[in-house]
Short mmCIF file of C-alpha atoms and ligand atoms in Angstrom, two decimals:
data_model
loop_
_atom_site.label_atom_id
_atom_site.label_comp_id
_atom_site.label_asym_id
_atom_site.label_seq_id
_atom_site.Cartn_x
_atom_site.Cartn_y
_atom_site.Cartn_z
CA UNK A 1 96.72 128.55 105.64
CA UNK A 2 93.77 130.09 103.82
CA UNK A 3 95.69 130.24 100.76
CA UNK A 4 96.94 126.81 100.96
CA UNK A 5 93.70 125.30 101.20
CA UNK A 6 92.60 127.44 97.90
CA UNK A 7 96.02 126.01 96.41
CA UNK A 8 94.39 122.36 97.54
CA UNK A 9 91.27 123.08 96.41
CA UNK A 10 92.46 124.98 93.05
CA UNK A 11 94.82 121.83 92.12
CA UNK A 12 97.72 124.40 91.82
CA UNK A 13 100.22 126.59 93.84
CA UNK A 14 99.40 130.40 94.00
CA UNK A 15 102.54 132.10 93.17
CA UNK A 16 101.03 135.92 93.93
CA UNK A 17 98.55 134.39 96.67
CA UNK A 18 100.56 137.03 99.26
CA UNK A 19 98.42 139.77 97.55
CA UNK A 20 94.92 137.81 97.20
CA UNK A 21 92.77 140.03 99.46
CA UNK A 22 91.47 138.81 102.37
CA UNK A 23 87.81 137.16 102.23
CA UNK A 24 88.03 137.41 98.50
CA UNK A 25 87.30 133.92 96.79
CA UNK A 26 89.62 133.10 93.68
CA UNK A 27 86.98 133.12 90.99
CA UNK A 28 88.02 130.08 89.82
CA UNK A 29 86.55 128.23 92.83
CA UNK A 30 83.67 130.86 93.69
CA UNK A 31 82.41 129.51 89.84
CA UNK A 32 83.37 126.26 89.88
CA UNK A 33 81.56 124.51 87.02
CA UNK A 34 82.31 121.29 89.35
CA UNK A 35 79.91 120.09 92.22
CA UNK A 36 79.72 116.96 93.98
CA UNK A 37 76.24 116.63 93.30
CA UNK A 38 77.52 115.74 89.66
CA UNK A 39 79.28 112.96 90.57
CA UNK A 40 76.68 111.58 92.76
CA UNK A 41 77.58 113.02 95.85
CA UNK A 42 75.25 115.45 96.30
CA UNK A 43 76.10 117.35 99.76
CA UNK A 44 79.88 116.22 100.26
CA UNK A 45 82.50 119.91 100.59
CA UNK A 46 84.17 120.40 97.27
CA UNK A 47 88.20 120.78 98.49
CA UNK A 48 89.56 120.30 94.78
CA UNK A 49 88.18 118.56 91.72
CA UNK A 50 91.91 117.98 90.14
CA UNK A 51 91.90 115.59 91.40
CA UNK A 52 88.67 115.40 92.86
CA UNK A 53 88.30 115.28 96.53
CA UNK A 54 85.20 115.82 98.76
CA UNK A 55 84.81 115.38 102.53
CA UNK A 56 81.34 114.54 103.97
CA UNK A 57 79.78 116.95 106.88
CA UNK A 58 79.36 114.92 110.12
CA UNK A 59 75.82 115.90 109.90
CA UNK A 60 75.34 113.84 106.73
CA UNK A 61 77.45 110.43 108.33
CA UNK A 62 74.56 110.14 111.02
CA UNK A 63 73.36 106.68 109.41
CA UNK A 64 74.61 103.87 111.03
CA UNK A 65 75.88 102.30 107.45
CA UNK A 66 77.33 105.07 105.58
CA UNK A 67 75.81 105.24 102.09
CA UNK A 68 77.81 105.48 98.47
CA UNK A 69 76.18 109.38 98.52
CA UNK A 70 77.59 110.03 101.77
CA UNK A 71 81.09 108.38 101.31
CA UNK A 72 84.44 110.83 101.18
CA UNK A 73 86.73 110.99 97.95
CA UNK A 74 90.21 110.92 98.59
CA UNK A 75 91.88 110.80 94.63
CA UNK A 76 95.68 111.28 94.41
CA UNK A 77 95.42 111.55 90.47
CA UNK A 78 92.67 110.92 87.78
CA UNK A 79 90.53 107.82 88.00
CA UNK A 80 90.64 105.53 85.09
CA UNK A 81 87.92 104.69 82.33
CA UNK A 82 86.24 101.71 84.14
CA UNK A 83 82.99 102.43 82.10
CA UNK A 84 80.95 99.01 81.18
CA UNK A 85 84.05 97.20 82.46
CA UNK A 86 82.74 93.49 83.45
CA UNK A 87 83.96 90.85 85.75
CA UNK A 88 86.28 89.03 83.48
CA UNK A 89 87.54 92.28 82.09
CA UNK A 90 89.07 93.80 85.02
CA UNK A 91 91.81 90.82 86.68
CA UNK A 92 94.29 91.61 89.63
CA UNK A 93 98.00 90.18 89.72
CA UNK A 94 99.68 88.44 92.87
CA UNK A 95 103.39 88.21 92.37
CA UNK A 96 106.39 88.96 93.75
CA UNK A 97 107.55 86.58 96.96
CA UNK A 98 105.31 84.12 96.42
CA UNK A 99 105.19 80.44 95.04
CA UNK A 100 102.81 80.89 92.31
CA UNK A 101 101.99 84.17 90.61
CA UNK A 102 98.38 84.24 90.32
CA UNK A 103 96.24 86.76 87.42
CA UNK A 104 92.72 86.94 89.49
CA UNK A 105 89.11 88.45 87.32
CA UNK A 106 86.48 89.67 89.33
CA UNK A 107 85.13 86.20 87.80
CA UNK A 108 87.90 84.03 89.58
CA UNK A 109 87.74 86.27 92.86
CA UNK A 110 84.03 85.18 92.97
CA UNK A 111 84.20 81.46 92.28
CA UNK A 112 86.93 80.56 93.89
CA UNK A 113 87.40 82.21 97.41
CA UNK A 114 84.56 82.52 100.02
CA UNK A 115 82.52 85.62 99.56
CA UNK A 116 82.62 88.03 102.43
CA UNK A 117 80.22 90.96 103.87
CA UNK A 118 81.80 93.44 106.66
CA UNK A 119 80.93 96.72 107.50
CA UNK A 120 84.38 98.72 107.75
CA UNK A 121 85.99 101.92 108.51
CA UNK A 122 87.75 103.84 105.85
CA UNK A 123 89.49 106.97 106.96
CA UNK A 124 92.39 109.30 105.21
CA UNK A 125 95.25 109.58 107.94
CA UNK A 126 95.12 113.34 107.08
CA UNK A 127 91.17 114.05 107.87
CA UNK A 128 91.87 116.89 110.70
CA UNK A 129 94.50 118.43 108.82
CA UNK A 130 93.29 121.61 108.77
CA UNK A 131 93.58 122.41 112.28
CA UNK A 132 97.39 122.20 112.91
CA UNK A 133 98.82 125.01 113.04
CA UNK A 134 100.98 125.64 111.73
CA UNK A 135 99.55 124.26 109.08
CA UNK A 136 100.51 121.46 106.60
CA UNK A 137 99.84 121.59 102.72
CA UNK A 138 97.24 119.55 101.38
CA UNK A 139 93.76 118.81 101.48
CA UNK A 140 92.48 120.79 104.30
CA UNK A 141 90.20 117.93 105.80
CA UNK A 142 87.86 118.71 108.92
CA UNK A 143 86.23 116.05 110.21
CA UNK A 144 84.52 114.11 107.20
CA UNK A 145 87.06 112.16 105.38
CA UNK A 146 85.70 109.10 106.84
CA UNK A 147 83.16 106.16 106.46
CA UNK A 148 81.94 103.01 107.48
CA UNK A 149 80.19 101.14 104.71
CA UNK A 150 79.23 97.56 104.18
CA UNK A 151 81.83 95.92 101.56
CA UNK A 152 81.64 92.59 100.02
CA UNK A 153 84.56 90.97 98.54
CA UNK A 154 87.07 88.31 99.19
CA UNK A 155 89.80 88.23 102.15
CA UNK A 156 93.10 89.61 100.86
CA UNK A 157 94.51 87.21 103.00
CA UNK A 158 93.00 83.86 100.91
CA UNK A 159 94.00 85.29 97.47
CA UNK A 160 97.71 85.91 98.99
CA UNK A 161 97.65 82.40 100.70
CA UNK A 162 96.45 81.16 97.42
CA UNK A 163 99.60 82.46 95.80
CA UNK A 164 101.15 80.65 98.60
CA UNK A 165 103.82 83.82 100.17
CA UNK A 166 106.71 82.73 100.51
CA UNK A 167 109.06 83.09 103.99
CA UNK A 168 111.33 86.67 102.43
CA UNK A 169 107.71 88.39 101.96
CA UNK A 170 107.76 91.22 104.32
CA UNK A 171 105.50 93.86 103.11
CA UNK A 172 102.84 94.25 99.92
CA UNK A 173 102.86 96.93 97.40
CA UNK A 174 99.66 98.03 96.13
CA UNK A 175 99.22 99.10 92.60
CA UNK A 176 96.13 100.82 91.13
CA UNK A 177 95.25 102.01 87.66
CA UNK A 178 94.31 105.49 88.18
CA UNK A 179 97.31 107.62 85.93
CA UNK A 180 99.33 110.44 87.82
CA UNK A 181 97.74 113.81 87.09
CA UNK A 182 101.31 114.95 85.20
CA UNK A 183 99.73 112.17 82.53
CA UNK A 184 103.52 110.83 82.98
CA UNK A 185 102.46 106.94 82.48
CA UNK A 186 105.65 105.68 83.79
CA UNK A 187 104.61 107.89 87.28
CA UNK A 188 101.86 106.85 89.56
CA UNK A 189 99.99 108.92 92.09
CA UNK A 190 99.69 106.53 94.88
CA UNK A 191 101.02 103.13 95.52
CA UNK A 192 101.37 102.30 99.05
CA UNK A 193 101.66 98.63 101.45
CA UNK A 194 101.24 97.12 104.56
CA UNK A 195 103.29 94.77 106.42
CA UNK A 196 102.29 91.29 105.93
CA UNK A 197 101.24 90.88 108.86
CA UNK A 198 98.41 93.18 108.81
CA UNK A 199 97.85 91.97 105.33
CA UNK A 200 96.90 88.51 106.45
CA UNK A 201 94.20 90.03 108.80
CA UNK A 202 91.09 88.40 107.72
CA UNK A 203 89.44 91.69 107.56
CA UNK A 204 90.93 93.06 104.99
CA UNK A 205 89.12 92.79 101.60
CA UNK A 206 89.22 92.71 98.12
CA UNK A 207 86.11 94.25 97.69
CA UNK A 208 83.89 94.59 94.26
CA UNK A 209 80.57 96.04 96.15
CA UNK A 210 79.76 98.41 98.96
CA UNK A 211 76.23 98.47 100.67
CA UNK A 212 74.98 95.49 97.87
CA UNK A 213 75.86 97.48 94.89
CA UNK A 214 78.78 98.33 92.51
CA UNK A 215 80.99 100.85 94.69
CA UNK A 216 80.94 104.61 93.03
CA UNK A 217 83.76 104.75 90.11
CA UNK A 218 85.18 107.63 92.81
CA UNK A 219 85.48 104.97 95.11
CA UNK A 220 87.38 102.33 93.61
CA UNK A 221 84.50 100.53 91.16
CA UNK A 222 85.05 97.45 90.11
CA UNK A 223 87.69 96.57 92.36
CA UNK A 224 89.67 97.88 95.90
CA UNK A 225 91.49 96.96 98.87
CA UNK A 226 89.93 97.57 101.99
CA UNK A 227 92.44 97.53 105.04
CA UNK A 228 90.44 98.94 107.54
CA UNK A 229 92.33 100.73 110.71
CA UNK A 230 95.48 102.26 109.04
CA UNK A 231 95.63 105.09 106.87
CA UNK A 232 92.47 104.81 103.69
CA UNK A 233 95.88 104.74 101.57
CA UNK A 234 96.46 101.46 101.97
CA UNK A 235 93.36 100.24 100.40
CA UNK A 236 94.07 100.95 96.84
CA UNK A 237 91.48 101.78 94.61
CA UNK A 238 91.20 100.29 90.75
CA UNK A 239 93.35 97.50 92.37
CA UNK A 240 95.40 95.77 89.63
CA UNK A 241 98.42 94.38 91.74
CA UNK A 242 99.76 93.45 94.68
CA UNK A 243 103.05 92.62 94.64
CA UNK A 244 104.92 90.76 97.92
CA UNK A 245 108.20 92.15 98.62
CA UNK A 246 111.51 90.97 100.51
CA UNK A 247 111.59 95.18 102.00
CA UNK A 248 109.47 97.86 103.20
CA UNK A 249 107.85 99.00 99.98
CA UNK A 250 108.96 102.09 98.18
CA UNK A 251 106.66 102.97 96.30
CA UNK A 252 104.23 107.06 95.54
CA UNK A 253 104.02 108.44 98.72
CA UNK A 254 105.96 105.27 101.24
CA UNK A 255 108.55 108.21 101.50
CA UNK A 256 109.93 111.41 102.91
CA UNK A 257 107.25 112.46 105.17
CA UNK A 258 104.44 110.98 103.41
CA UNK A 259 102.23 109.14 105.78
CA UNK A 260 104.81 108.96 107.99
CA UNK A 261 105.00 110.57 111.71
CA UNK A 262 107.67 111.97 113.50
CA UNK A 263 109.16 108.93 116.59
CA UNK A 264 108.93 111.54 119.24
CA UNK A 265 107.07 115.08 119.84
CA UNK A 266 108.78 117.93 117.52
CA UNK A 267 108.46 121.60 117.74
CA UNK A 268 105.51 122.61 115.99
CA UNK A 269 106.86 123.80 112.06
CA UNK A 270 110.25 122.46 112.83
CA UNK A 271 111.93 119.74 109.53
CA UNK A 272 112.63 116.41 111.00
CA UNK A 273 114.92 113.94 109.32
CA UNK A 274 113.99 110.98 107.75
CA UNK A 275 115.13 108.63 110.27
CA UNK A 276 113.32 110.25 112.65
CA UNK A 277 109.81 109.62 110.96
CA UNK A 278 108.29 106.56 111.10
CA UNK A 279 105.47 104.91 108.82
CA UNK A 280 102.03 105.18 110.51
CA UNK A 281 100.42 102.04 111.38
CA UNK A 282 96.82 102.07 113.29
CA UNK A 283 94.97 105.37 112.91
CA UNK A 284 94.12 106.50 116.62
CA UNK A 285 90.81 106.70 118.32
CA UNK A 286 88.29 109.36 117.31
CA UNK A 287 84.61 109.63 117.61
CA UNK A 288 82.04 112.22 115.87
CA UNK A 289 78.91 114.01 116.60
CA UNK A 290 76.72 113.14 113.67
CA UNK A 291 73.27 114.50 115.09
CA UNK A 292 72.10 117.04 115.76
CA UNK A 293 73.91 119.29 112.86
CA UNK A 294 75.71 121.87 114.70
CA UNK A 295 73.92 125.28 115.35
CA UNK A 296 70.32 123.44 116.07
CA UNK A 297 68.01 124.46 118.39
CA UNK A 298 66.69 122.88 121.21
CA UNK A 299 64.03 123.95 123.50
CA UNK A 300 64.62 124.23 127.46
CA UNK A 301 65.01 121.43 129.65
CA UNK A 302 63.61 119.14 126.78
CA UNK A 303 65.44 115.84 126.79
CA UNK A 304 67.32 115.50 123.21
CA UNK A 305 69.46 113.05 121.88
CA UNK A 306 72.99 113.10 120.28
CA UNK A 307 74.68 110.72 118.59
CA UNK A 308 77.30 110.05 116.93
CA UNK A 309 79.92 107.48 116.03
CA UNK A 310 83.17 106.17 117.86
CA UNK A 311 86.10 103.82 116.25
CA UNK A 312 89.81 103.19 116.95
CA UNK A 313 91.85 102.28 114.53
CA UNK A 314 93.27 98.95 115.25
CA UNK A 315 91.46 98.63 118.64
CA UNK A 316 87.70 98.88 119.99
CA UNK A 317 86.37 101.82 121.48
CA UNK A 318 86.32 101.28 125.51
CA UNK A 319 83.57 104.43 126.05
CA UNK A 320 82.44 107.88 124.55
CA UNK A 321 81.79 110.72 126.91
CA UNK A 322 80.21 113.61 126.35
CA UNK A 323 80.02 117.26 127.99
CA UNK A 324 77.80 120.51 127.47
CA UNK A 325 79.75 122.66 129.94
CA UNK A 326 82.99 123.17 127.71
CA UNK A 327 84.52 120.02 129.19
CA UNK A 328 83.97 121.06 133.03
CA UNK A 329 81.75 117.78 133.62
CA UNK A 330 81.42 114.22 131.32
CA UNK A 331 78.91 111.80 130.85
CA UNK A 332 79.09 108.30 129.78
CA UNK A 333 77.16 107.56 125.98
CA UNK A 334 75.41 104.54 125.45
CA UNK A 335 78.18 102.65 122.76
CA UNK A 336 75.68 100.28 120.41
CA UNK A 337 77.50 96.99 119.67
CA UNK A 338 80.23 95.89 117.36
CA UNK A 339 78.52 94.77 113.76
CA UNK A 340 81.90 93.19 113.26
CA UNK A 341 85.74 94.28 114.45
CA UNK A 342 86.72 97.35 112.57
CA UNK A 343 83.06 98.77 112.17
CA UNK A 344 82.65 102.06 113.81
CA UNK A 345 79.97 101.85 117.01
CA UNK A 346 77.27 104.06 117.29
CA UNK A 347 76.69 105.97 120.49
CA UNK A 348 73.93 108.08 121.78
CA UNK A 349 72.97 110.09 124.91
CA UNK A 350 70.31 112.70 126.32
CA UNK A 351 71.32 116.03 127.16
CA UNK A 352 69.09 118.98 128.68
CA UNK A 353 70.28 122.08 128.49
CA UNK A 354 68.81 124.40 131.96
CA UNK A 355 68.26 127.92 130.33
CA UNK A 356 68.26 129.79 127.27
CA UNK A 357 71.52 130.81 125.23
CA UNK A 358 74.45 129.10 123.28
CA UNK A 359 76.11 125.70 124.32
CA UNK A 360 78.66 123.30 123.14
CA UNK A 361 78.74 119.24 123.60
CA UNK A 362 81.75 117.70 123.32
CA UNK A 363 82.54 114.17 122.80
CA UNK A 364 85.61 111.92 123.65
CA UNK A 365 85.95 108.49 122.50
CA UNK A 366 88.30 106.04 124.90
CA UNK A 367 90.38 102.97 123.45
CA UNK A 368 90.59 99.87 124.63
CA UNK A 369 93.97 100.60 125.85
CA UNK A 370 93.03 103.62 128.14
CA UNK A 371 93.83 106.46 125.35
CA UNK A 372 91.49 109.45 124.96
CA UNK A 373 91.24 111.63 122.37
CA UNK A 374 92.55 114.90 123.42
CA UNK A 375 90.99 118.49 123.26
CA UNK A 376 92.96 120.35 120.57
CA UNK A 377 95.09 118.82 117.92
CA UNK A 378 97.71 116.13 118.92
CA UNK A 379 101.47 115.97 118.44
CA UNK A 380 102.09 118.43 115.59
CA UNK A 381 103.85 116.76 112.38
CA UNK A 382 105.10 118.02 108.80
CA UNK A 383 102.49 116.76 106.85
CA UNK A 384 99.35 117.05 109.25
CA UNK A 385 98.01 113.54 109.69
CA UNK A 386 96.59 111.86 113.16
CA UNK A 387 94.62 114.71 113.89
CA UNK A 388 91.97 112.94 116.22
CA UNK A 389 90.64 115.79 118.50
CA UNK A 390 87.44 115.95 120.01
CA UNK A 391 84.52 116.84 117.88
CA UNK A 392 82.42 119.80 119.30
CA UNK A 393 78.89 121.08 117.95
CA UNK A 394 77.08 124.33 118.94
CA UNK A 395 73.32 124.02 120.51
CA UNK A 396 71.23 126.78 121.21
CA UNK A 397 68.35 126.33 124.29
CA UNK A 398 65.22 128.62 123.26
N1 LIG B 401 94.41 103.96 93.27
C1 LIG B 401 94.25 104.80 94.29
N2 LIG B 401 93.84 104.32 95.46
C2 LIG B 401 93.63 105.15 96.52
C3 LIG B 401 93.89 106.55 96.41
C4 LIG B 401 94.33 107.04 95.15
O1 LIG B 401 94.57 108.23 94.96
N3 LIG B 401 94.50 106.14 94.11
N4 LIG B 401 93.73 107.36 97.50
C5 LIG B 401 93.88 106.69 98.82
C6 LIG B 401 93.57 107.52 99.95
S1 LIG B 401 94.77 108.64 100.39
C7 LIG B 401 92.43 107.35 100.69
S2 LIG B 401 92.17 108.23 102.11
C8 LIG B 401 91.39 106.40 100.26
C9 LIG B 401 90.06 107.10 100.13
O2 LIG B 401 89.07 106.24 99.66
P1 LIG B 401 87.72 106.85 99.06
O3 LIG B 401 88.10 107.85 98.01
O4 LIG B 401 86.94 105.71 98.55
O5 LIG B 401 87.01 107.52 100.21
O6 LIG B 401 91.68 105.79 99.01
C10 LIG B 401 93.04 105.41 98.87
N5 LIG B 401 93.20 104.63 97.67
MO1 LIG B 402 94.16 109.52 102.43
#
């Protein structure tokens, strides 16, 4: 998968990639004129800059709110030019099943719905990817491609009951106005839904801030979804439109095997037909070590803490366990509270470690409905997503 994670990161397929040499970096990524640092995220892993995509190391997610720096970019195609755009310059449209098609500024969103802070998860279905094996194409996320910021906006839910949606609405289509890296106008790179349903949960927002500022242009600036729990592609960025519809939407990546997962276990690499995939829904429990940094060293017997953050999709976290004996024995983390349902929960313990040499801790997060996150990577699918393994750091005792 080496060279598929190059392709990823190089934007483009390698036709001759059977005869790169092993351990030799294309020289188009080894000199990358791009770093994250230039778009204001100064630490994040470069895994492509066309489009631009960056995952965060769990070391750097350690703060309990995560900050614009340390937030993931997930771009399916090539942000638009949102440059001194203000909030009467930038409207979203409600249409499709509904009574009353409604054009919404930033203005409008402000005056006339209640304003809303809530601290909420943000994670792309495929962070993980890159352990399957065999592998899946794409961006070859570890662990980072997730978040839990503080957003302010309005409920999606009051702007679509504001519309007034009407009984045939079964699903929303989001549309953003990022253009699809072809330059093809009439294409788009990304324009997924959500049942209505989960729509109408009064967590999701229409957000216009994150952590009391304008969000990073990379992130959406001026204007997202938010729909914390299911895949981070349902909250559109550079929203411009939702539209209701009478039918599962069909719109950049609702199809084939994008974010969708096969109904029951397949043989690792084997095709599955399209009836046999089904659209993912609630991302599944998953927890991360976010201090110490792996490789850090601790001295003898000393009592040190790790911590870390647990979350669950759709559902709370029930308890995070963690082991330093490869898994042989758990203990129970202290889980902090719940800022708000769909935050992610901090959790710490205190480890010692008895003598000198090279140890692992392990945590496991537990849902709320008894499931665990499992040891190595989950049921194996085409395109790599749900990967929700335990995280493991290495300690040494000196
Ligand atoms: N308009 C638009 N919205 C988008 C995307 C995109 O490419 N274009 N990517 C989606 C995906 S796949 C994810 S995981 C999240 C990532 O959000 P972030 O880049 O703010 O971390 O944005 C989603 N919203
Ligand atoms: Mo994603």
């Amino acid at each position: 998968m080496r060279s598929a994670s190059f392709a990823a990161a190089l934007g483009a397929p390698i036709p001759f990639s059977r005869f790169l040499p092993e351990g030799l970096l294309p020289v188009a990524l080894a000199q990358s004129p791009f770093s994250a640092a230039d778009v204001g995220k100064d630490g994040l892993t470069v895994l492509g800059d066309r489009p631009i995509n960056l995952e965060t190391p769990p070391h750097l997610l350690d703060d309990e709110i995560t900050p614009a720096i340390r937030l993931f970019v997930r771009n399916n195609g090539l942000p638009p030019d949102v440059e001194g755009v203000e909030d009467d310059g930038w409207t979203v449209t409600i249409d499709g099943e509904v009574d009353e098609p409604l054009r919404l500024s930033i203005a409008d969103l402000k005056s006339q719905f209640e304003t809303v802070t809530l601290q909420l998860q943000l994670e792309c279905a495929g962070n993980g990817r890159k352990f399957f094996s065999p592998g899946a194409s794409g961006n070859q996320w570890t662990f980072g491609a997730v978040g839990c910021p503080e957003w302010t906006g309005v409920r999606l839910r009051d702007a679509l009951n504001a519309a007034g949606v009407k009984d045939s609405a079964v699903y929303t289509a989001h549309i953003g106005a990022d253009a699809h890296l072809s330059g093809d106008p009439d294409k788009r790179p990304l324009s997924r839904g959500v049942p209505v349903d989960k729509a109408m949960d009064p967590h999701n927002l229409i957000a216009w801030a994150m952590n009391g500022e304008d969000m990073p242009v990379l992130n959406g600036h001026p204007l997202r979804l938010v729909v914390p729990g299911w895949p981070g592609s349902c909250s559109q960025k550079w929203l411009t439109q939702i539209t209701l519809r009478d039918r599962v939407h069909d719109g950049a990546k609702m199809m084939g095997d994008a974010y969708r997962m096969p109904k029951r276990p397949v043989t690792p690499g084997a095709a599955v037909a399209d009836e046999d995939m089904a659209i993912i829904k609630s991302l599944p429990v998953k927890s991360l070590i976010t201090f110490p940094q792996t490789g850090a060293r601790i001295a003898v017997d000393d009592q040190a803490e790790i911590r870390g953050h647990a979350w669950a999709g759709d559902l709370d976290v029930e308890a995070v366990d963690i082991s330093t004996d490869f898994g042989a024995t758990w203990t129970a983390a202290t889980l902090g509270s719940l800022a708000n349902p769909y935050a992610w929960r901090r959790w710490r313990a205190e480890i010692a470690l008895p003598e000198p040499g090279y140890y692992e801790v392990w945590a496991r997060a537990r849902d709320t409905e008894g499931r665990m996150q499992p040891p190595l990577p989950p049921g194996w699918n085409p395109k790599g997503y749900l990967n929700n393994m335990q995280h493991r750091i290495a300690l040494f005792a000196v």
